[in-house]
Each structure stands twice: as structure tokens, then as C-alpha cells.
Amino acid sequence: MSKIVVKFGGSNLQTQKDIRQILNVVKNYNRPLVVVVSAFYGITNLLEDMLLKARHEDAAIDHSLDDLIALKRDVIFNMITDPVLQKSTLDQVLVRIRELERYLRGVNYIGDIPAFVSDIVMSFGERLSALVLTALLQDRQIDCEEVTPEELHLITDGEYGNAEVDFAESEQAVRKRLSSDKTAIVPGFYGISKENRVTLFGRGGSDYTAASIAHCLQAESLDIWKDVDGFRSADPKLVPDTHGIDRLTYTEAAELAYFGAKILHPRTVEPLMFHNIPIRIFNIANTDRPDYPFTIITSNGKQKADIIKSVTYSDDFCILRLQGPGIGNKPGVLARVTTELDHKNINIKSVITSQTTINFLLSVKDLQPAYCAVKSLSLTVVNNVVTEDDLSLIAGVGEGILETHGIAGRMFGAVSREKINVEIISVGASPVAAYFIVNKKDRDEAVRAIHREFFTLPAGK
Ligand code: ASP
Ligand code: MG
């Protein structure tokens, strides 16, 4: 029978009530599953914080580990009924926490955090949650076992902090290991390099783990459970009358995630497109309608009459601007800058050029290192290098944006009627997205203006 891969995120693992809901959801599927889990809510941040403190403070390690043990004990003793299973689960949890402790003491000893250690330490949130969830399901008589990425042979390209799955190496082994009718509980967020090192898929990467496994199994679907109603026409915190989106294409979902919608890891759709495996997004608060996903993502989501399905934003964009007369058509400038940024491991999110300027859109954390890198090149054609932060990128996303006359114009018209100054506009870089950059203080108004323009229907869907 073809499998369904089901993913639960940290927001589904916050309280014991949340965990009970997960157990019910798994039970209600009433068929063998592959369940991919994130760390319990807030634990990955806690591990990151532990790493930083461990560098200088030995005592901080004890405090943090005590907190972690207390949290796990609480779940184990309150939620597992079988005393034998309680004890064996706690023992296994303690073995993993002692292993984590050894890495943290090592960091303290050397006063440094090598990349490979950072990735191992951060993976412990998932290693612990998968172990505990497996025991909780076993306690409820669900035939299941924990299967780690090591056992799965989920092999990556080896890049720390931002790895991707090597499908040629992984596919057969993953399929073989998951061929039985037992439900498998898999810790998300990491895979193993060919050198046998733990490598993370980036923050929020459990979605990508689940998608990769779904690809290897040619699964029936990837079901992602959230605590919200899937994708919406805008962030409900900014816009009062948003609408749910029932259908999206892979490209639309990828662009929305890339431009800031926090529903999916931006790379989730990549492994699924090849076999056209649908992503179904459910809200755990609505388990009475388990047959009803809020958003379904496939290759052929229907086009909306006036195109824009969602308007999203991200504050993690800033500009590094190189100025000089004729810089836009001097050969070699772009190549030298991009090579230098690549050497420094700085990801360029977008490049927009004109005759007199080259604008690099970067992540906020990369702006200063990129500025120094470009300055160090002493490019003769560049008169000035300036940085701009405090910006927000606003994107309208919808299949057909490129071919349909006037859509981008309506977006920018709506914003300019609010007298908002637009820094940079880009249309055409993606077939389904148009975006522009405004000052952060104008972000909310810009999002609302575009939403008003394209969504005039009453609230609800
Ligand atoms: N626990 C990891 C994070 O917080 C991965 C995930 O939740 O998907 O980023
Ligand atoms: Mg997450």
C-alpha cells in the first residue's frame, strides 16, 4: 500500500494537550504512516542558546540540561501509563541527554563551536521528541518504531546548517527501510553526510525531511499539520479580513515561503514536484474534519480570476548597493562580487541592476560581512558602496502574474495611492511573483493596500 507521510511541527508540540491531539490524529488515520516530527516547541532555540553559553560557562550547561530533563520527565510520567515503558523511555532519554552533554562540555573545553558540533547539538531536539512520541504511541497500542535518519540512510550533500538530500544515494535505502507496515517515527531536521556527519536542513527543516521521504517512497501525500488554517491571502495579524487558500501550485507555495509566509520551509516543494505528490495542510485545532485539508498544493492548482492569491512580506531583506557611472554594463563587476560573496558563504537573494547601480538583496545577517567583502575588492568602477536596512520586501504571488496584463500595475498603484515610497520593484524574475521593497515602517500599510485591491469579498472562504 502506498504510504502517507505526516509531519508535526514544534507548534503542535507545545503543551500536553497538543501532544494528545497528535496522538489522536495518528490514531484516526488508522493505517501505517511515516511520521516526521520537529523538536518540542522552543527546544531548538534552547539548544542554540545552550551552545553559545557553553562556550564560556560550564555551569550554564548543568542548568539547561536539568531543565530539559524536567520537561521530558513531565511528559513521560504524565502521559505514559505503562510503568515499564515509562522507565525504559526515561532511560533512553537520559542516554541521549548524556550524549548531548558530552558535546556541550567539549564546546566548553575548546571554547569554540565547530560547525559539525553545532549541527549535532541542534539535532537533539528532534532526537528527543521522536523518542518520546514513539513511546507515547506505543503506550496507546499503535504498532510503531522510531527510525532515525542514520538508520534510514538519508544521505546529504554534507553542507552544515543548510544541507540538501542526495536522492541518488538515499532513495533505495529509505524505501527499503520503510517498507514494513509498522508506523515509523522519524526525527526531522537533519540527514547524514557521506562522511557520516549530522547535517541540518536549515531552520524549519523538518518539512524538508518529510518531503524528501515522501519523494523516496512516492508517497500518496505529504500531510503537514499546523496550528493555523494553512495558507491565507495575507498574514491575519496585519490584515483583518483574510481568506483561506484552498489550492496552490508548487511554484506559488515555494515563492510564498521564500518571500516570508511562515507556513512551509521554502524547499519543501522541491522533492515533491517530480512525482506530483500533493501537500495537504491541516489545522490540528480542527481534527473533527480530518478529511478536509485547508490548503492543497499540487502542480495544477487552479488560477484565480484576478491572479493574486496571497500577499506576503519578509523583513529579512536588505540592500547592498554599488554605484558608479556605467557600472551596469561593465563586464566582470558582477562576476567578481558574486564570486567574493560566494567565498564568504553569503547567499545573494536577488540582483537588480541599472546603468549606474547594482543592487544585491541579502539577508540582514549578511549585510555587514558583504559590505566589507565588496570594499576589500577595491573595484575601480565603483564610486560608492552603500547599505540600506530597515526595509521590508512585499510580494504578490499568483500563477499567471507574468502573462496577465495590468496585475503588477494594480499592485503598485494600490501602494502608491497610500503615498508609500517604493525603493525597488521587480517583476519577471519569477513567473508567479512580483515584489517590491519599502521602508519597514510602511510595510503593514503596503500589505493592506494590496490586499484591499485584490480581495474585496467578505471575510471567510
Ligand atoms: N526544530 C527545527 C527548528 O526549530 C526544525 C523544525 O522545526 O522543522 O528550526
Ligand atoms: Mg517548524
XYZ file of C-alpha atoms and ligand atoms in Angstrom:
471
model
C 0.000 0.000 0.000
C 1.326 3.436 -0.779
C 2.195 5.454 2.313
C 1.220 8.852 3.618
C 3.979 10.924 5.197
C 2.690 13.051 8.070
C 4.609 15.925 9.636
C 4.040 17.576 13.010
C 5.859 20.814 13.823
C 7.046 22.398 17.059
C 3.805 24.367 17.357
C 1.958 21.010 17.633
C 4.324 20.003 20.448
C 3.922 22.796 22.940
C 1.560 21.552 25.651
C 0.465 18.096 26.746
C -2.917 18.891 25.239
C -1.201 19.459 21.869
C 0.597 16.153 22.179
C -2.691 14.375 22.940
C -4.130 15.863 19.753
C -1.197 14.474 17.747
C -1.766 11.024 19.211
C -5.430 11.194 18.190
C -4.572 12.333 14.692
C -2.176 9.414 14.198
C -4.762 7.004 15.557
C -7.507 8.407 13.309
C -5.542 7.768 10.136
C -5.989 4.095 11.021
C -3.236 2.952 8.656
C 0.564 2.684 8.772
C 2.241 6.063 8.390
C 5.621 7.685 8.270
C 5.502 10.423 10.890
C 8.179 13.123 10.820
C 8.492 15.254 13.948
C 10.117 18.548 14.879
C 11.564 19.257 18.275
C 9.191 20.217 21.070
C 8.247 23.899 20.917
C 11.187 26.207 21.696
C 13.741 23.402 22.154
C 15.829 24.170 19.055
C 16.182 27.770 20.248
C 17.118 26.472 23.690
C 19.818 24.250 22.175
C 21.184 27.179 20.179
C 21.319 29.238 23.331
C 22.980 26.367 25.237
C 25.704 26.162 22.593
C 26.523 29.865 22.875
C 26.589 29.786 26.664
C 28.535 26.519 26.834
C 31.467 28.225 25.135
C 32.202 30.343 28.226
C 30.162 28.975 31.117
C 30.370 25.417 32.350
C 27.628 25.883 34.981
C 25.127 27.002 32.317
C 25.301 23.514 30.810
C 24.044 21.925 34.046
C 21.122 24.330 34.379
C 19.953 23.878 30.810
C 20.256 20.086 30.875
C 18.302 19.950 34.150
C 15.520 21.975 32.520
C 15.477 19.669 29.516
C 15.323 16.545 31.686
C 12.500 18.045 33.771
C 10.481 18.781 30.653
C 10.846 15.235 29.316
C 10.156 13.635 32.733
C 6.973 15.636 32.981
C 5.671 14.352 29.633
C 6.811 10.770 30.285
C 5.274 10.481 33.770
C 2.076 12.339 32.974
C 1.338 10.825 29.608
C 2.675 7.259 29.533
C 0.510 4.862 31.555
C 2.619 1.689 31.473
C 5.261 1.936 34.261
C 7.725 -0.341 32.429
C 7.527 1.853 29.328
C 7.839 4.976 31.494
C 11.110 3.752 32.913
C 12.617 2.487 29.668
C 11.698 5.750 27.897
C 13.255 7.877 30.608
C 16.408 5.716 30.494
C 16.708 6.199 26.736
C 16.073 9.937 27.050
C 18.832 10.172 29.653
C 21.267 8.299 27.409
C 20.652 10.876 24.662
C 20.899 13.800 27.049
C 24.242 12.488 28.363
C 25.481 12.335 24.786
C 24.346 15.919 24.254
C 26.142 16.864 27.467
C 29.423 15.431 26.168
C 29.249 17.663 23.094
C 28.460 20.725 25.225
C 31.360 20.002 27.621
C 33.585 19.669 24.552
C 32.472 23.107 23.361
C 33.249 24.472 26.808
C 36.661 22.821 26.826
C 37.777 24.182 23.465
C 35.873 27.489 23.796
C 34.666 27.196 20.222
C 31.703 25.794 18.254
C 32.853 23.894 15.171
C 30.135 23.689 12.502
C 29.788 19.927 12.785
C 29.265 20.148 16.546
C 26.674 22.896 16.150
C 24.685 20.665 13.762
C 24.829 17.644 16.084
C 23.804 19.640 19.149
C 20.881 21.311 17.371
C 19.603 17.923 16.160
C 18.958 16.732 19.719
C 15.558 18.414 19.917
C 14.260 16.078 17.220
C 16.145 13.054 18.608
C 14.344 13.521 21.910
C 10.884 14.338 20.561
C 10.840 11.323 18.207
C 11.861 9.002 21.017
C 9.170 10.282 23.374
C 6.444 10.369 20.721
C 7.205 6.759 19.754
C 6.761 5.669 23.377
C 3.519 7.637 23.704
C 2.095 5.950 20.600
C 3.252 2.514 21.753
C 1.546 3.166 25.067
C -1.667 3.622 23.063
C -1.151 0.279 21.304
C -0.088 1.761 17.975
C 2.367 -0.533 16.238
C 5.291 1.847 15.690
C 9.034 2.290 15.969
C 11.475 5.174 15.878
C 13.595 5.251 12.720
C 16.422 7.785 12.720
C 17.899 9.436 9.594
C 21.043 7.384 10.342
C 19.032 4.141 10.064
C 17.160 5.431 7.049
C 20.380 6.253 5.283
C 19.063 9.741 4.479
C 22.252 10.979 2.857
C 23.003 14.680 2.267
C 25.454 16.787 0.267
C 27.311 17.450 3.537
C 26.769 21.209 3.883
C 26.484 22.081 7.559
C 23.452 24.117 8.533
C 21.965 24.072 5.043
C 22.248 20.587 3.599
C 20.161 19.008 0.899
C 19.314 15.367 0.364
C 21.323 13.332 -2.118
C 18.448 11.345 -3.587
C 20.602 9.104 -5.748
C 22.319 7.888 -2.567
C 19.243 7.779 -0.336
C 16.224 6.719 -2.315
C 16.559 2.944 -2.376
C 17.719 2.600 1.215
C 14.923 4.818 2.547
C 12.328 2.854 0.606
C 13.700 -0.470 1.849
C 13.868 0.614 5.485
C 10.299 1.916 5.426
C 8.764 -0.986 3.533
C 7.108 -2.656 6.550
C 3.594 -1.982 7.789
C 4.802 -0.528 11.075
C 4.313 3.185 11.582
C 7.742 4.860 11.581
C 8.506 7.936 13.691
C 11.376 9.883 12.144
C 13.231 12.804 13.758
C 13.184 15.656 11.224
C 15.655 18.490 10.561
C 18.810 16.513 9.694
C 20.399 13.954 7.440
C 23.801 12.288 7.363
C 26.691 13.240 5.107
C 28.702 10.644 3.197
C 31.358 11.151 5.892
C 28.727 10.135 8.457
C 28.261 13.596 9.956
C 24.967 15.085 11.081
C 23.971 17.894 8.693
C 20.953 20.147 9.275
C 18.469 21.221 6.613
C 18.203 24.785 7.969
C 15.694 26.176 10.464
C 12.237 24.742 9.955
C 13.888 21.882 8.036
C 11.626 19.066 9.257
C 9.219 19.952 6.442
C 12.036 19.222 4.025
C 12.818 15.896 5.757
C 9.180 14.894 5.362
C 9.106 15.972 1.705
C 12.319 14.083 0.966
C 10.995 10.883 2.494
C 7.705 11.337 0.610
C 9.739 11.605 -2.594
C 11.735 8.437 -1.849
C 8.537 6.473 -1.107
C 6.500 8.073 -3.900
C 4.007 8.654 -1.125
C 0.296 9.179 -1.646
C 0.562 12.597 0.010
C 2.559 14.709 2.442
C 0.229 15.855 5.225
C 1.517 18.806 7.228
C -0.327 19.508 10.461
C -0.202 23.093 11.744
C -1.975 25.112 14.392
C -3.323 27.523 11.747
C -5.555 27.145 8.694
C -2.876 26.635 6.015
C -2.005 29.423 3.565
C -4.039 32.608 3.662
C -4.395 35.641 1.421
C -2.222 37.629 3.887
C -0.897 37.465 7.435
C -4.040 37.688 9.635
C -2.017 39.675 12.181
C -1.785 42.522 9.656
C -4.987 42.176 7.703
C -8.336 41.653 9.465
C -10.309 40.037 6.635
C -8.027 37.424 5.065
C -9.248 34.406 3.109
C -8.079 30.797 3.235
C -6.450 29.500 0.059
C -7.654 26.043 -0.873
C -5.408 25.412 -3.884
C -1.833 26.467 -4.682
C 0.701 25.274 -7.228
C 4.138 24.121 -6.081
C 5.695 27.258 -7.544
C 3.249 29.551 -5.773
C 3.840 27.787 -2.442
C 7.619 27.912 -2.907
C 7.574 31.640 -3.726
C 5.264 32.421 -0.808
C 7.558 30.538 1.552
C 10.631 32.244 0.069
C 9.077 35.681 0.446
C 8.215 35.181 4.083
C 4.991 33.175 4.598
C 5.909 31.063 7.587
C 3.756 28.066 6.727
C 6.366 25.930 4.946
C 10.129 25.596 4.696
C 10.868 27.160 1.262
C 12.456 23.982 -0.097
C 9.618 21.629 0.850
C 8.065 21.514 -2.592
C 11.274 20.627 -4.486
C 11.340 16.885 -3.777
C 7.598 16.528 -4.368
C 7.259 18.072 -7.817
C 8.879 15.187 -9.640
C 6.222 12.599 -8.722
C 3.488 15.218 -8.308
C 2.898 14.277 -4.653
C 0.279 16.605 -3.129
C 0.980 18.556 0.057
C -2.116 18.794 2.239
C -2.115 21.278 5.088
C -4.408 20.576 8.045
C -5.179 22.510 11.192
C -4.824 20.412 14.327
C -7.467 22.540 16.005
C -9.953 21.046 13.538
C -9.460 17.329 13.906
C -13.202 16.742 13.611
C -12.758 17.276 9.849
C -9.662 15.149 9.178
C -10.709 14.665 5.564
C -10.600 18.364 4.934
C -7.203 19.919 4.301
C -7.158 23.708 4.324
C -4.667 24.074 1.510
C -3.759 21.513 -1.146
C -0.570 22.094 -3.111
C -0.072 20.272 -6.418
C 1.281 21.039 -9.892
C -2.087 22.215 -11.173
C -3.703 24.461 -8.573
C -6.409 26.491 -10.296
C -5.621 30.055 -11.444
C -7.510 32.808 -9.648
C -9.526 35.196 -11.819
C -7.579 38.257 -10.759
C -4.394 36.257 -10.266
C -3.006 37.356 -6.887
C -3.705 34.621 -4.338
C -1.650 35.974 -1.487
C 0.379 38.988 -0.484
C 3.269 38.291 1.804
C 6.246 40.094 3.294
C 9.645 39.492 4.784
C 11.814 41.730 6.947
C 14.873 39.631 6.188
C 15.906 41.521 3.072
C 18.331 44.421 2.827
C 20.243 46.119 0.046
C 23.934 46.363 -0.744
C 24.154 48.985 -3.477
C 27.193 49.542 -5.695
C 27.189 52.854 -7.556
C 29.303 54.113 -10.440
C 28.655 55.585 -13.880
C 28.137 52.796 -16.387
C 28.593 50.073 -13.784
C 25.564 48.209 -15.122
C 27.259 47.283 -18.366
C 30.906 46.952 -17.324
C 31.776 43.305 -17.828
C 33.265 41.455 -14.872
C 31.961 43.543 -11.937
C 29.087 41.213 -11.146
C 31.292 38.166 -11.540
C 33.928 39.472 -9.135
C 31.407 40.495 -6.492
C 29.354 37.313 -6.666
C 32.494 35.144 -6.531
C 33.745 37.024 -3.474
C 30.366 36.750 -1.714
C 30.244 33.067 -2.559
C 33.691 32.565 -0.983
C 32.376 34.210 2.156
C 29.359 31.865 2.118
C 26.970 34.780 1.628
C 23.765 33.912 -0.180
C 22.576 36.501 -2.721
C 18.788 36.579 -2.640
C 18.412 38.681 -5.768
C 20.358 41.079 -8.014
C 18.769 44.083 -9.701
C 20.919 46.235 -11.970
C 20.618 49.528 -13.801
C 23.073 51.627 -15.795
C 24.514 53.264 -12.666
C 23.809 50.814 -9.829
C 23.907 47.139 -8.930
C 21.622 46.219 -6.053
C 22.204 42.985 -4.163
C 19.348 41.805 -1.984
C 20.750 39.978 1.017
C 19.732 38.552 4.367
C 20.086 41.044 7.226
C 22.802 38.961 8.915
C 24.903 39.063 5.719
C 24.826 42.820 5.102
C 27.914 43.928 7.066
C 30.123 40.969 6.034
C 29.079 41.569 2.400
C 29.875 45.291 2.662
C 33.385 44.512 3.972
C 33.915 41.851 1.299
C 32.981 44.245 -1.531
C 35.069 47.099 -0.081
C 38.079 44.788 0.076
C 37.863 44.242 -3.703
C 38.655 47.958 -4.364
C 36.789 47.893 -7.682
C 37.840 50.925 -9.726
C 34.483 51.332 -11.483
C 32.609 51.518 -8.179
C 32.468 55.035 -6.718
C 30.329 54.211 -3.775
C 29.105 51.202 -1.787
C 26.063 51.850 0.378
C 23.952 49.666 2.601
C 20.266 50.009 3.320
C 18.447 48.174 6.035
C 15.185 48.739 7.897
C 13.431 47.501 4.793
C 10.663 45.062 4.042
C 10.037 43.127 0.898
C 6.402 42.782 -0.148
C 5.425 40.140 -2.700
C 2.224 39.364 -4.542
C 2.063 35.753 -5.646
C -0.196 34.032 -8.153
C 0.109 31.838 -11.210
C -0.321 33.974 -14.361
C 1.154 37.202 -12.981
C 3.632 37.450 -15.835
C 1.201 36.868 -18.687
C -1.772 38.802 -17.372
C -1.833 42.403 -18.357
C -2.046 45.009 -15.607
C -1.688 42.898 -12.468
C 1.679 44.277 -11.351
C 0.419 47.752 -12.246
C -2.600 47.306 -9.959
C -0.301 46.204 -7.111
C 1.938 49.227 -7.400
C -0.974 51.562 -7.998
C -2.581 50.413 -4.745
C 0.621 51.124 -2.851
C 1.298 54.492 -4.436
C -2.260 55.672 -3.650
C -1.218 55.311 0.012
C 1.744 57.623 -0.780
C 4.192 54.892 0.137
C 7.627 55.285 -1.344
C 8.813 52.164 -3.186
C 12.592 51.534 -3.212
C 12.931 48.753 -5.763
C 10.472 46.886 -7.944
C 10.988 43.514 -9.556
C 8.574 41.881 -11.958
C 9.524 38.952 -14.140
C 12.264 37.310 -12.082
C 9.723 34.682 -11.093
C 6.807 33.592 -13.289
C 4.422 33.735 -10.320
C 5.635 36.606 -8.110
C 6.067 40.374 -8.301
C 7.815 42.105 -5.439
C 8.997 45.456 -4.251
C 10.847 46.922 -1.329
C 9.588 49.580 1.044
C 10.731 51.142 4.251
C 9.846 48.851 7.158
C 7.562 51.474 8.675
C 5.344 51.306 5.558
C 5.169 47.510 5.460
C 1.784 46.940 7.100
C 0.029 49.642 5.095
C 1.504 48.331 1.836
C 0.315 44.781 2.558
C -3.168 46.062 3.452
C -3.365 48.233 0.336
C -2.612 45.319 -1.996
C -4.941 43.020 -0.104
C -7.763 45.566 -0.452
C -7.094 45.793 -4.166
C -7.350 42.043 -4.805
C -9.666 40.770 -2.065
C -12.841 42.723 -1.695
C -15.031 39.759 -0.759
C -16.483 39.374 2.733
C -14.401 37.586 5.394
C -14.076 33.772 5.467
C -13.777 31.498 2.494
N 13.334 22.177 15.153
C 13.867 22.806 13.991
C 13.629 24.300 14.046
O 13.055 24.787 15.011
C 13.350 22.203 12.734
C 11.850 22.307 12.542
O 11.113 22.683 13.441
O 11.391 21.990 11.440
O 14.023 25.005 13.175
Mg 8.914 24.326 12.277
